[in-house]
């Protein structure tokens, strides 16, 4: 029984970071109705920034977050203004091609600049752990999990209880009505996209001491995020969080019992099984994908 609890804890700790990546993706979709295929490359960029700040300036990853997260926020503002805004009224296929092209461009740019070598951030506390009865808990994974959940809860509270959050929710529900009551919809879109990029930047900082980074890291992790977003219900923050945690637990058990190469196979089987029973996901709404902070 102890091994099952240990595996569940390990899965939840990783799943918390998956949830944070997924929340940024589902937030952008819920408000802008844009699927950002470059989300994974922003994760890669943030992990590379964390790596170079650690090795060149000696900044601890958590300290580096004070630089990395604002950089990703500004990058999100620039991307929305130069690329996304120009496609909002275009057919969805145009938005797909634009973000997918951006993804390929960034991935190949990273390959030219950094080669395909893996780079790691090795901190002194990376292997520190403590015991609770028969269970060993990594301090780093616990802190990363707690930070991920805290950021997700903070986002939900911001959306539900602040004026700007109300404006974001109103824009997500009906952009034309939002304009009629005086909401600057363009500003809301820019802010939302920037928040999504900042969240993935925060996730990258938390991942950097745990996983090596190369130009394809984001492409691997974004697959998990897409599964979590669809499984949780397109546009649902609570759904993306729950699905991210579930995928983390599934990966932990399948890696232990079946081998690491089987983890994607297993969570895709679970993914298809759940969607066959509930096609809209955990908290999705049939016929309309809207942002939901519940």
mmCIF file of N, CA and C in Angstrom, residues 122 129 133 167 176 193 195 233 252:
data_model
loop_
_atom_site.group_PDB
_atom_site.id
_atom_site.type_symbol
_atom_site.label_atom_id
_atom_site.label_comp_id
_atom_site.label_asym_id
_atom_site.label_seq_id
_atom_site.Cartn_x
_atom_site.Cartn_y
_atom_site.Cartn_z
ATOM 1 N N UNK A 122 21.167 22.437 -11.916
ATOM 2 C CA UNK A 122 21.412 21.584 -10.752
ATOM 3 C C UNK A 122 21.579 22.460 -9.511
ATOM 4 N N UNK A 129 15.125 15.931 0.679
ATOM 5 C CA UNK A 129 13.827 15.302 0.911
ATOM 6 C C UNK A 129 13.611 15.136 2.412
ATOM 7 N N UNK A 133 6.556 9.256 7.964
ATOM 8 C CA UNK A 133 6.313 7.828 8.086
ATOM 9 C C UNK A 133 7.154 7.086 7.065
ATOM 10 N N UNK A 167 -14.080 41.917 -16.229
ATOM 11 C CA UNK A 167 -14.007 42.357 -17.630
ATOM 12 C C UNK A 167 -13.537 41.219 -18.530
ATOM 13 N N UNK A 176 -18.995 41.438 -28.156
ATOM 14 C CA UNK A 176 -19.748 42.593 -28.642
ATOM 15 C C UNK A 176 -20.449 43.313 -27.503
ATOM 16 N N UNK A 193 -3.688 37.156 -23.014
ATOM 17 C CA UNK A 193 -2.619 36.406 -23.670
ATOM 18 C C UNK A 193 -1.316 36.539 -22.881
ATOM 19 N N UNK A 195 -1.019 37.069 -19.632
ATOM 20 C CA UNK A 195 -1.137 36.265 -18.408
ATOM 21 C C UNK A 195 -0.892 34.795 -18.716
ATOM 22 N N UNK A 233 -12.259 20.213 -20.220
ATOM 23 C CA UNK A 233 -13.339 21.015 -20.785
ATOM 24 C C UNK A 233 -12.753 22.308 -21.307
ATOM 25 N N UNK A 252 2.716 8.619 -13.290
ATOM 26 C CA UNK A 252 3.508 8.044 -12.206
ATOM 27 C C UNK A 252 3.278 6.540 -12.078
#
